[in-house]
CSV table of N, CA and C in Angstrom, one decimal:
chain,number,residue,atom,x,y,z
A,16,THR,N,0.8,-1.2,0.0
A,16,THR,CA,0.0,0.0,0.0
A,16,THR,C,0.9,1.3,0.0
A,17,VAL,N,0.3,2.4,-0.2
A,17,VAL,CA,1.0,3.6,-0.2
A,17,VAL,C,1.6,3.9,1.2
A,18,ARG,N,2.8,4.2,1.3
A,18,ARG,CA,3.5,4.6,2.5
A,18,ARG,C,3.6,3.4,3.5
A,19,TYR,N,3.6,2.2,3.0
A,19,TYR,CA,3.6,1.0,3.9
A,19,TYR,C,4.9,1.0,4.7
A,20,GLU,N,6.0,1.4,4.1
A,20,GLU,CA,7.3,1.3,4.9
A,20,GLU,C,7.2,2.3,6.1
A,21,GLN,N,6.7,3.5,5.8
A,21,GLN,CA,6.5,4.5,6.9
A,21,GLN,C,5.6,4.0,8.0
A,22,TYR,N,4.5,3.3,7.5
A,22,TYR,CA,3.5,2.8,8.5
A,22,TYR,C,4.2,1.7,9.4
A,23,VAL,N,5.0,0.9,8.8
A,23,VAL,CA,5.7,-0.2,9.6
A,23,VAL,C,6.7,0.5,10.6
A,24,HIS,N,7.4,1.6,10.1
A,24,HIS,CA,8.3,2.3,10.9
A,24,HIS,C,7.6,2.9,12.1
A,25,TYR,N,6.5,3.5,11.9
A,25,TYR,CA,5.7,4.1,13.0
A,25,TYR,C,5.3,3.0,14.0
A,26,LEU,N,4.8,1.8,13.5
A,26,LEU,CA,4.4,0.7,14.4
A,26,LEU,C,5.6,0.3,15.2
A,27,GLU,N,6.8,0.3,14.7
A,27,GLU,CA,7.9,-0.1,15.5
A,27,GLU,C,8.2,0.9,16.6
A,28,ARG,N,7.8,2.1,16.4
A,28,ARG,CA,8.0,3.2,17.4
A,28,ARG,C,6.8,3.2,18.4
A,29,GLY,N,5.8,2.4,18.1
A,29,GLY,CA,4.6,2.4,19.0
A,29,GLY,C,3.6,3.5,18.8
A,30,MET,N,3.5,3.8,17.5
A,30,MET,CA,2.5,4.8,17.1
A,30,MET,C,2.0,4.6,15.7
A,31,ASN,N,0.8,5.1,15.4
A,31,ASN,CA,0.3,5.1,14.0
A,31,ASN,C,-0.5,6.4,13.8
A,32,PRO,N,0.2,7.5,13.4
A,32,PRO,CA,-0.5,8.7,13.2
A,32,PRO,C,-1.6,8.7,12.1
A,33,TYR,N,-1.3,7.8,11.1
A,33,TYR,CA,-2.3,7.7,10.0
A,33,TYR,C,-3.7,7.2,10.6
A,34,ARG,N,-3.7,6.4,11.6
A,34,ARG,CA,-4.9,5.9,12.2
A,34,ARG,C,-5.7,7.1,12.7
A,35,TRP,N,-5.0,7.9,13.5
A,35,TRP,CA,-5.7,9.0,14.1
A,35,TRP,C,-6.2,10.1,13.2
A,36,TYR,N,-5.5,10.3,12.1
A,36,TYR,CA,-6.0,11.3,11.1
A,36,TYR,C,-7.2,10.7,10.4
A,37,GLU,N,-7.2,9.4,10.1
A,37,GLU,CA,-8.4,8.8,9.5
A,37,GLU,C,-9.6,8.8,10.4
A,38,TYR,N,-9.3,8.5,11.7
A,38,TYR,CA,-10.4,8.5,12.7
A,38,TYR,C,-10.9,9.9,12.9
A,39,ALA,N,-10.1,10.9,12.8
A,39,ALA,CA,-10.5,12.2,13.1
A,39,ALA,C,-11.6,12.6,12.0
A,40,VAL,N,-11.5,12.1,10.8
A,40,VAL,CA,-12.5,12.3,9.8
A,40,VAL,C,-13.6,11.4,9.9
A,41,SER,N,-13.3,10.1,9.9
A,41,SER,CA,-14.4,9.1,9.8
A,41,SER,C,-15.3,9.1,11.0
A,42,ALA,N,-14.7,9.1,12.2
A,42,ALA,CA,-15.5,9.1,13.4
A,42,ALA,C,-16.3,10.4,13.5
A,43,SER,N,-15.8,11.5,13.1
A,43,SER,CA,-16.5,12.8,13.1
A,43,SER,C,-17.7,12.7,12.2
A,44,LEU,N,-17.5,12.1,11.0
A,44,LEU,CA,-18.7,12.0,10.1
A,44,LEU,C,-19.7,11.0,10.7
A,45,MET,N,-19.3,10.0,11.3
A,45,MET,CA,-20.2,9.0,12.0
A,45,MET,C,-21.0,9.8,13.0
A,46,ILE,N,-20.4,10.6,13.8
A,46,ILE,CA,-21.2,11.3,14.9
A,46,ILE,C,-22.2,12.3,14.3
A,47,VAL,N,-21.8,12.9,13.2
A,47,VAL,CA,-22.7,13.8,12.5
A,47,VAL,C,-23.9,13.1,12.0
A,48,VAL,N,-23.7,11.9,11.4
A,48,VAL,CA,-24.8,11.1,10.9
A,48,VAL,C,-25.8,10.7,12.0
A,49,ILE,N,-25.2,10.3,13.1
A,49,ILE,CA,-26.0,9.9,14.3
A,49,ILE,C,-26.8,11.0,14.8
A,50,ALA,N,-26.1,12.2,14.9
A,50,ALA,CA,-26.8,13.4,15.4
A,50,ALA,C,-27.9,13.8,14.5
A,51,MET,N,-27.7,13.7,13.2
A,51,MET,CA,-28.8,14.1,12.3
A,51,MET,C,-30.0,13.1,12.4
A,52,LEU,N,-29.7,11.8,12.5
A,52,LEU,CA,-30.7,10.8,12.7
A,52,LEU,C,-31.5,11.1,14.0
A,53,ALA,N,-30.8,11.6,15.0
A,53,ALA,CA,-31.5,11.9,16.3
A,53,ALA,C,-32.2,13.2,16.3
A,54,GLY,N,-32.2,14.0,15.2
A,54,GLY,CA,-32.9,15.2,15.1
A,54,GLY,C,-32.1,16.5,15.3
A,55,VAL,N,-30.8,16.3,15.4
A,55,VAL,CA,-29.9,17.5,15.5
A,55,VAL,C,-29.7,18.1,14.0
A,56,TRP,N,-30.2,19.2,13.7
A,56,TRP,CA,-30.1,19.8,12.4
A,56,TRP,C,-29.4,21.1,12.4
A,57,ASP,N,-29.1,21.7,13.5
A,57,ASP,CA,-28.5,23.0,13.6
A,57,ASP,C,-27.0,22.8,13.1
A,58,LEU,N,-26.7,23.6,12.0
A,58,LEU,CA,-25.4,23.4,11.4
A,58,LEU,C,-24.2,23.7,12.4
A,59,GLY,N,-24.4,24.7,13.3
A,59,GLY,CA,-23.4,25.0,14.3
A,59,GLY,C,-23.2,23.8,15.2
A,60,THR,N,-24.2,23.2,15.7
A,60,THR,CA,-24.1,22.1,16.6
A,60,THR,C,-23.5,20.9,15.9
A,61,LEU,N,-23.8,20.7,14.6
A,61,LEU,CA,-23.2,19.6,13.9
A,61,LEU,C,-21.7,19.8,13.7
A,62,ALA,N,-21.4,21.1,13.4
A,62,ALA,CA,-20.0,21.4,13.2
A,62,ALA,C,-19.2,21.2,14.5
A,63,ALA,N,-19.8,21.6,15.6
A,63,ALA,CA,-19.2,21.5,16.9
A,63,ALA,C,-19.0,20.0,17.2
A,64,CYS,N,-20.0,19.2,17.0
A,64,CYS,CA,-19.9,17.7,17.2
A,64,CYS,C,-18.7,17.1,16.4
A,65,PHE,N,-18.7,17.5,15.1
A,65,PHE,CA,-17.6,17.1,14.2
A,65,PHE,C,-16.3,17.4,14.8
A,66,GLY,N,-16.2,18.7,15.1
A,66,GLY,CA,-14.9,19.2,15.6
A,66,GLY,C,-14.4,18.6,16.9
A,67,LEU,N,-15.4,18.3,17.8
A,67,LEU,CA,-15.0,17.7,19.1
A,67,LEU,C,-14.6,16.3,18.9
A,68,VAL,N,-15.2,15.5,18.0
A,68,VAL,CA,-14.8,14.2,17.8
A,68,VAL,C,-13.4,14.1,17.1
A,69,ALA,N,-13.2,15.1,16.2
A,69,ALA,CA,-11.9,15.2,15.6
A,69,ALA,C,-10.8,15.5,16.6
A,70,VAL,N,-11.1,16.4,17.5
A,70,VAL,CA,-10.1,16.7,18.6
A,70,VAL,C,-9.9,15.5,19.5
A,71,MET,N,-11.0,14.7,19.8
A,71,MET,CA,-10.8,13.5,20.6
A,71,MET,C,-9.8,12.6,19.9
A,72,ASN,N,-10.0,12.4,18.6
A,72,ASN,CA,-9.1,11.4,17.9
A,72,ASN,C,-7.7,12.0,17.8
A,73,LEU,N,-7.5,13.3,17.6
A,73,LEU,CA,-6.2,13.8,17.5
A,73,LEU,C,-5.5,13.8,18.9
A,74,CYS,N,-6.3,13.7,20.0
A,74,CYS,CA,-5.7,13.5,21.3
A,74,CYS,C,-5.1,12.1,21.4
A,75,GLY,N,-5.7,11.1,20.6
A,75,GLY,CA,-5.1,9.8,20.5
A,75,GLY,C,-3.7,9.9,19.9
A,76,LEU,N,-3.5,10.7,18.9
A,76,LEU,CA,-2.2,11.0,18.3
A,76,LEU,C,-1.3,11.6,19.3
A,77,LEU,N,-1.7,12.6,20.0
A,77,LEU,CA,-0.9,13.2,21.0
A,77,LEU,C,-0.5,12.3,22.1
A,78,MET,N,-1.4,11.4,22.5
A,78,MET,CA,-1.1,10.4,23.5
A,78,MET,C,0.1,9.5,23.0
A,79,GLU,N,0.0,9.1,21.8
A,79,GLU,CA,1.1,8.3,21.3
A,79,GLU,C,2.4,9.1,21.1
A,80,GLN,N,2.3,10.3,20.7
A,80,GLN,CA,3.5,11.1,20.5
A,80,GLN,C,4.2,11.4,21.9
A,81,ARG,N,3.4,11.8,22.8
A,81,ARG,CA,3.9,12.3,24.1
A,81,ARG,C,4.5,11.1,25.0
A,82,ASN,N,4.0,9.9,24.7
A,82,ASN,CA,4.4,8.8,25.5
A,82,ASN,C,5.5,7.9,24.9
A,83,GLN,N,6.0,8.3,23.8
A,83,GLN,CA,7.1,7.5,23.2
A,83,GLN,C,8.3,7.5,24.1
A,84,GLY,N,8.8,6.3,24.4
A,84,GLY,CA,10.0,6.1,25.2
A,84,GLY,C,9.9,6.5,26.6
A,85,ARG,N,8.7,6.8,27.1
A,85,ARG,CA,8.5,7.2,28.5
A,85,ARG,C,8.2,6.0,29.4
A,86,ASP,N,8.7,5.9,30.6
A,86,ASP,CA,8.3,4.9,31.5
A,86,ASP,C,7.0,5.2,32.2
A,87,ASP,N,6.8,6.5,32.5
A,87,ASP,CA,5.6,6.9,33.2
A,87,ASP,C,4.6,7.5,32.1
A,88,VAL,N,3.4,7.1,32.1
A,88,VAL,CA,2.5,7.5,31.0
A,88,VAL,C,1.9,8.9,31.4
A,89,ASP,N,1.9,9.8,30.4
A,89,ASP,CA,1.2,11.0,30.6
A,89,ASP,C,-0.2,10.9,30.0
A,90,TRP,N,-1.2,10.9,30.9
A,90,TRP,CA,-2.6,10.6,30.6
A,90,TRP,C,-3.3,11.9,30.2
A,91,THR,N,-2.6,13.0,30.2
A,91,THR,CA,-3.3,14.3,29.9
A,91,THR,C,-4.1,14.3,28.5
A,92,PRO,N,-3.4,13.8,27.4
A,92,PRO,CA,-4.2,13.8,26.2
A,92,PRO,C,-5.4,12.9,26.2
A,93,TYR,N,-5.3,11.8,27.0
A,93,TYR,CA,-6.4,10.9,27.1
A,93,TYR,C,-7.6,11.6,27.8
A,94,TYR,N,-7.3,12.3,28.9
A,94,TYR,CA,-8.4,13.0,29.6
A,94,TYR,C,-9.0,14.1,28.8
A,95,VAL,N,-8.2,14.8,28.1
A,95,VAL,CA,-8.7,15.9,27.2
A,95,VAL,C,-9.6,15.3,26.1
A,96,GLY,N,-9.1,14.2,25.5
A,96,GLY,CA,-9.9,13.5,24.4
A,96,GLY,C,-11.2,13.0,25.0
A,97,THR,N,-11.2,12.4,26.2
A,97,THR,CA,-12.4,11.9,26.8
A,97,THR,C,-13.4,13.0,27.0
A,98,LEU,N,-12.9,14.1,27.5
A,98,LEU,CA,-13.8,15.3,27.7
A,98,LEU,C,-14.4,15.8,26.3
A,99,ALA,N,-13.6,15.9,25.4
A,99,ALA,CA,-14.0,16.4,24.0
A,99,ALA,C,-15.0,15.4,23.4
A,100,GLY,N,-14.7,14.1,23.6
A,100,GLY,CA,-15.5,13.0,23.0
A,100,GLY,C,-16.9,12.8,23.6
A,101,ILE,N,-17.0,13.1,24.9
A,101,ILE,CA,-18.3,12.8,25.5
A,101,ILE,C,-19.4,13.9,25.2
A,102,VAL,N,-18.9,15.1,24.9
A,102,VAL,CA,-19.9,16.2,24.6
A,102,VAL,C,-20.8,15.9,23.5
A,103,PRO,N,-20.4,15.4,22.3
A,103,PRO,CA,-21.3,15.1,21.3
A,103,PRO,C,-22.3,14.0,21.7
A,104,TRP,N,-21.9,13.0,22.5
A,104,TRP,CA,-22.8,12.0,22.9
A,104,TRP,C,-23.9,12.6,23.8
A,105,ILE,N,-23.5,13.5,24.7
A,105,ILE,CA,-24.5,14.1,25.6
A,105,ILE,C,-25.4,15.0,24.8
A,106,THR,N,-24.9,15.7,23.8
A,106,THR,CA,-25.7,16.5,22.9
A,106,THR,C,-26.8,15.7,22.2
A,107,ILE,N,-26.4,14.5,21.6
A,107,ILE,CA,-27.3,13.6,20.9
A,107,ILE,C,-28.3,13.0,21.9
A,108,GLY,N,-27.8,12.7,23.1
A,108,GLY,CA,-28.7,12.1,24.1
A,108,GLY,C,-29.8,13.1,24.5
A,109,ILE,N,-29.4,14.4,24.6
A,109,ILE,CA,-30.4,15.5,24.9
A,109,ILE,C,-31.4,15.6,23.8
A,110,ALA,N,-30.9,15.5,22.6
A,110,ALA,CA,-31.9,15.6,21.4
A,110,ALA,C,-32.9,14.4,21.5
A,111,ILE,N,-32.4,13.2,21.7
A,111,ILE,CA,-33.3,12.0,21.8
A,111,ILE,C,-34.2,12.2,23.0
A,112,ALA,N,-33.7,12.6,24.1
A,112,ALA,CA,-34.6,12.8,25.3
A,112,ALA,C,-35.6,13.9,25.0
A,113,GLY,N,-35.2,14.9,24.4
A,113,GLY,CA,-36.1,16.0,24.1
A,113,GLY,C,-37.2,15.6,23.1
A,114,SER,N,-36.9,14.7,22.2
A,114,SER,CA,-37.9,14.2,21.3
A,114,SER,C,-38.9,13.3,22.0
A,115,VAL,N,-38.4,12.5,22.9
A,115,VAL,CA,-39.3,11.6,23.7
A,115,VAL,C,-40.2,12.5,24.6
A,116,THR,N,-39.6,13.5,25.2
A,116,THR,CA,-40.4,14.4,26.1
A,116,THR,C,-41.5,15.1,25.3
A,117,ALA,N,-41.2,15.5,24.1
A,117,ALA,CA,-42.1,16.2,23.3
A,117,ALA,C,-43.1,15.3,22.6
A,118,ASN,N,-43.1,14.0,22.9
A,118,ASN,CA,-44.0,13.0,22.3
A,118,ASN,C,-43.7,12.8,20.8
A,119,ALA,N,-42.6,13.2,20.4
A,119,ALA,CA,-42.2,12.9,19.0
A,119,ALA,C,-41.6,11.5,18.9
A,120,ASN,N,-41.9,10.8,17.9
A,120,ASN,CA,-41.4,9.5,17.8
A,120,ASN,C,-39.9,9.4,17.3
A,121,VAL,N,-39.1,8.9,18.1
A,121,VAL,CA,-37.7,8.6,17.7
A,121,VAL,C,-37.7,7.2,17.3
A,122,PRO,N,-37.3,6.9,16.1
A,122,PRO,CA,-37.3,5.5,15.6
A,122,PRO,C,-36.4,4.7,16.5
A,123,ASP,N,-36.9,3.5,16.7
A,123,ASP,CA,-36.1,2.6,17.6
A,123,ASP,C,-34.7,2.4,17.0
A,124,PHE,N,-34.5,2.3,15.7
A,124,PHE,CA,-33.2,2.0,15.1
A,124,PHE,C,-32.2,3.2,15.5
A,125,VAL,N,-32.7,4.4,15.7
A,125,VAL,CA,-31.9,5.5,16.0
A,125,VAL,C,-31.3,5.3,17.4
A,126,VAL,N,-32.2,4.8,18.3
A,126,VAL,CA,-31.7,4.5,19.7
A,126,VAL,C,-30.7,3.4,19.7
A,127,TYR,N,-31.0,2.4,18.9
A,127,TYR,CA,-30.0,1.3,18.8
A,127,TYR,C,-28.7,1.7,18.2
A,128,ILE,N,-28.7,2.6,17.3
A,128,ILE,CA,-27.5,3.2,16.7
A,128,ILE,C,-26.8,3.9,17.8
A,129,TYR,N,-27.5,4.8,18.5
A,129,TYR,CA,-26.9,5.6,19.5
A,129,TYR,C,-26.2,4.7,20.5
A,130,LEU,N,-26.9,3.7,21.0
A,130,LEU,CA,-26.3,2.9,22.0
A,130,LEU,C,-25.1,2.0,21.5
A,131,SER,N,-25.3,1.4,20.4
A,131,SER,CA,-24.2,0.5,19.9
A,131,SER,C,-23.0,1.2,19.5
A,132,ILE,N,-23.1,2.4,18.8
A,132,ILE,CA,-21.9,3.1,18.4
A,132,ILE,C,-21.3,3.8,19.6
A,133,PHE,N,-22.1,4.2,20.6
A,133,PHE,CA,-21.5,4.7,21.8
A,133,PHE,C,-20.6,3.6,22.4
A,134,VAL,N,-21.1,2.4,22.5
A,134,VAL,CA,-20.3,1.3,23.0
A,134,VAL,C,-19.0,1.1,22.2
A,135,PHE,N,-19.1,1.1,20.9
A,135,PHE,CA,-17.9,1.0,20.0
A,135,PHE,C,-16.9,2.1,20.3
A,136,PHE,N,-17.4,3.4,20.3
A,136,PHE,CA,-16.4,4.5,20.6
A,136,PHE,C,-15.7,4.3,21.9
A,137,ASN,N,-16.4,3.8,22.9
A,137,ASN,CA,-15.8,3.5,24.2
A,137,ASN,C,-14.8,2.4,24.2
A,138,LEU,N,-15.1,1.4,23.3
A,138,LEU,CA,-14.1,0.3,23.2
A,138,LEU,C,-12.7,0.8,22.7
A,139,PHE,N,-12.7,1.8,21.8
A,139,PHE,CA,-11.5,2.4,21.4
A,139,PHE,C,-10.7,2.9,22.6
A,140,ALA,N,-11.4,3.6,23.4
A,140,ALA,CA,-10.8,4.2,24.6
A,140,ALA,C,-10.3,3.2,25.6
A,141,ILE,N,-11.0,2.1,25.7
A,141,ILE,CA,-10.6,1.0,26.5
A,141,ILE,C,-9.3,0.3,26.0
A,142,VAL,N,-9.3,0.2,24.7
A,142,VAL,CA,-8.1,-0.4,24.0
A,142,VAL,C,-6.8,0.4,24.4
A,143,MET,N,-7.0,1.7,24.3
A,143,MET,CA,-5.9,2.6,24.6
A,143,MET,C,-5.4,2.4,26.1
A,144,VAL,N,-6.4,2.3,27.0
A,144,VAL,CA,-6.0,2.1,28.4
A,144,VAL,C,-5.3,0.8,28.5
A,145,LEU,N,-5.8,-0.3,27.9
A,145,LEU,CA,-5.1,-1.6,27.9
A,145,LEU,C,-3.7,-1.6,27.4
A,146,GLN,N,-3.5,-0.8,26.3
A,146,GLN,CA,-2.2,-0.7,25.7
A,146,GLN,C,-1.2,0.0,26.7
A,147,TYR,N,-1.6,1.1,27.2
A,147,TYR,CA,-0.7,1.9,28.0
A,147,TYR,C,-0.5,1.3,29.4
A,148,ARG,N,-1.4,0.5,29.8
A,148,ARG,CA,-1.3,-0.2,31.1
A,148,ARG,C,-0.6,-1.6,30.9
A,149,GLU,N,-0.4,-1.9,29.6
A,149,GLU,CA,0.3,-3.1,29.1
A,149,GLU,C,-0.4,-4.4,29.7
A,150,VAL,N,-1.7,-4.4,29.5
A,150,VAL,CA,-2.5,-5.6,30.0
A,150,VAL,C,-2.5,-6.7,28.9
A,151,TRP,N,-2.1,-7.8,29.3
A,151,TRP,CA,-2.1,-9.1,28.5
A,151,TRP,C,-1.5,-8.8,27.2
A,152,ARG,N,-2.1,-9.1,26.1
A,152,ARG,CA,-1.5,-9.0,24.8
A,152,ARG,C,-1.4,-7.6,24.3
A,153,TRP,N,-2.2,-6.7,24.9
A,153,TRP,CA,-2.1,-5.3,24.5
A,153,TRP,C,-0.7,-4.6,24.9
A,154,ALA,N,0.1,-5.4,25.6
A,154,ALA,CA,1.4,-4.9,25.9
A,154,ALA,C,2.2,-4.8,24.6
A,155,GLU,N,1.8,-5.6,23.6
A,155,GLU,CA,2.5,-5.6,22.3
A,155,GLU,C,1.7,-4.6,21.4
A,156,TYR,N,2.3,-3.5,21.0
A,156,TYR,CA,1.6,-2.5,20.2
A,156,TYR,C,0.9,-3.0,19.0
A,157,ARG,N,1.5,-3.9,18.3
A,157,ARG,CA,0.8,-4.4,17.1
A,157,ARG,C,-0.5,-5.2,17.4
A,158,PHE,N,-0.6,-5.8,18.5
A,158,PHE,CA,-1.9,-6.4,18.9
A,158,PHE,C,-3.0,-5.3,19.1
A,159,GLY,N,-2.6,-4.2,19.7
A,159,GLY,CA,-3.5,-3.1,19.8
A,159,GLY,C,-3.9,-2.5,18.5
A,160,GLU,N,-2.9,-2.5,17.6
A,160,GLU,CA,-3.2,-2.0,16.2
A,160,GLU,C,-4.2,-2.8,15.5
A,161,LYS,N,-4.0,-4.2,15.6
A,161,LYS,CA,-5.0,-5.1,15.0
A,161,LYS,C,-6.4,-4.9,15.6
A,162,THR,N,-6.4,-4.7,16.9
A,162,THR,CA,-7.7,-4.5,17.6
A,162,THR,C,-8.4,-3.2,17.1
A,163,TYR,N,-7.6,-2.1,17.0
A,163,TYR,CA,-8.2,-0.9,16.4
A,163,TYR,C,-8.7,-1.1,15.0
A,164,VAL,N,-8.0,-1.8,14.2
A,164,VAL,CA,-8.4,-2.1,12.8
A,164,VAL,C,-9.8,-2.8,12.8
A,165,ALA,N,-9.8,-3.9,13.6
A,165,ALA,CA,-11.0,-4.7,13.7
A,165,ALA,C,-12.2,-3.9,14.2
A,166,LEU,N,-12.0,-3.1,15.3
A,166,LEU,CA,-13.0,-2.3,15.9
A,166,LEU,C,-13.5,-1.2,14.9
A,167,SER,N,-12.6,-0.7,14.1
A,167,SER,CA,-13.0,0.3,13.1
A,167,SER,C,-13.9,-0.3,12.1
A,168,LEU,N,-13.5,-1.4,11.6
A,168,LEU,CA,-14.3,-2.1,10.5
A,168,LEU,C,-15.7,-2.4,11.0
A,169,VAL,N,-15.7,-3.0,12.2
A,169,VAL,CA,-17.0,-3.4,12.8
A,169,VAL,C,-17.9,-2.2,13.1
A,170,ALA,N,-17.3,-1.2,13.7
A,170,ALA,CA,-18.1,0.0,14.1
A,170,ALA,C,-18.7,0.7,12.9
A,171,LYS,N,-17.9,0.9,11.9
A,171,LYS,CA,-18.4,1.5,10.6
A,171,LYS,C,-19.4,0.7,9.9
A,172,SER,N,-19.2,-0.6,9.9
A,172,SER,CA,-20.1,-1.5,9.2
A,172,SER,C,-21.4,-1.6,10.0
A,173,ALA,N,-21.3,-1.6,11.3
A,173,ALA,CA,-22.5,-1.6,12.1
A,173,ALA,C,-23.4,-0.4,11.9
A,174,LEU,N,-22.7,0.8,11.9
A,174,LEU,CA,-23.5,2.0,11.6
A,174,LEU,C,-24.1,1.9,10.2
A,175,ALA,N,-23.4,1.6,9.2
A,175,ALA,CA,-23.9,1.5,7.9
A,175,ALA,C,-25.1,0.6,7.7
A,176,TRP,N,-25.0,-0.6,8.3
A,176,TRP,CA,-26.1,-1.6,8.2
A,176,TRP,C,-27.3,-1.1,9.0
A,177,GLN,N,-27.1,-0.5,10.2
A,177,GLN,CA,-28.2,-0.1,11.0
A,177,GLN,C,-28.9,1.1,10.3
A,178,VAL,N,-28.2,2.0,9.7
A,178,VAL,CA,-28.8,3.1,8.9
A,178,VAL,C,-29.6,2.5,7.7
A,179,TYR,N,-28.9,1.6,7.0
A,179,TYR,CA,-29.6,1.0,5.8
A,179,TYR,C,-30.9,0.3,6.2
A,180,PHE,N,-30.8,-0.6,7.1
A,180,PHE,CA,-32.0,-1.3,7.4
A,180,PHE,C,-33.1,-0.5,8.2
A,181,GLY,N,-32.6,0.4,9.0
A,181,GLY,CA,-33.5,1.3,9.7
A,181,GLY,C,-34.2,2.3,8.9
A,182,THR,N,-33.7,2.7,7.8
A,182,THR,CA,-34.3,3.7,7.0
A,182,THR,C,-35.1,3.1,5.9
A,183,GLN,N,-35.2,1.8,5.8
A,183,GLN,CA,-36.0,1.2,4.7
A,183,GLN,C,-37.5,1.4,5.0
A,184,THR,N,-38.2,1.8,4.0
A,184,THR,CA,-39.6,2.1,4.2
A,184,THR,C,-40.5,0.9,3.9
A,185,SER,N,-40.0,-0.1,3.2
A,185,SER,CA,-40.8,-1.3,2.9
A,185,SER,C,-40.3,-2.4,3.9
A,186,PRO,N,-41.2,-3.3,4.2
A,186,PRO,CA,-40.8,-4.4,5.0
A,186,PRO,C,-39.7,-5.3,4.4
A,187,ILE,N,-38.9,-5.8,5.3
A,187,ILE,CA,-37.7,-6.6,4.8
A,187,ILE,C,-38.2,-8.0,4.7
């Protein structure tokens, strides 16, 4: 693939900046889709959700950069990323709760998407903790990399399939 040698070089150093750049875009688009399905249509709110999820993922990059060759882990980027990442989920949760309170029908599939993708986003955070605490096989960076790749594929696929089947107007 393109830049494969550089990718391997980064893995040997215990980092993959390409992952974080890609996640900054793809996860941000995912959160915007989820927000729109939940009834968030304000462009400023959608842009803020996109930006906060991008910041969350770029904090993953900072986490890897700041902790190269360190014995003691600097968790500051992780905490900042967690704070940035939770705000869009709270925003979407408020939109869903507001719709329910207003007796507007929130389709069940939107709630399922909200819950399932929230779980997936948190699994990424858990993998990072497992890596930096060197728990079991996550002590080897490449195992964590494979876990991130698998989670990314499954999370994006889950969102796509849930949107596809949920938005079908005819019975399946």
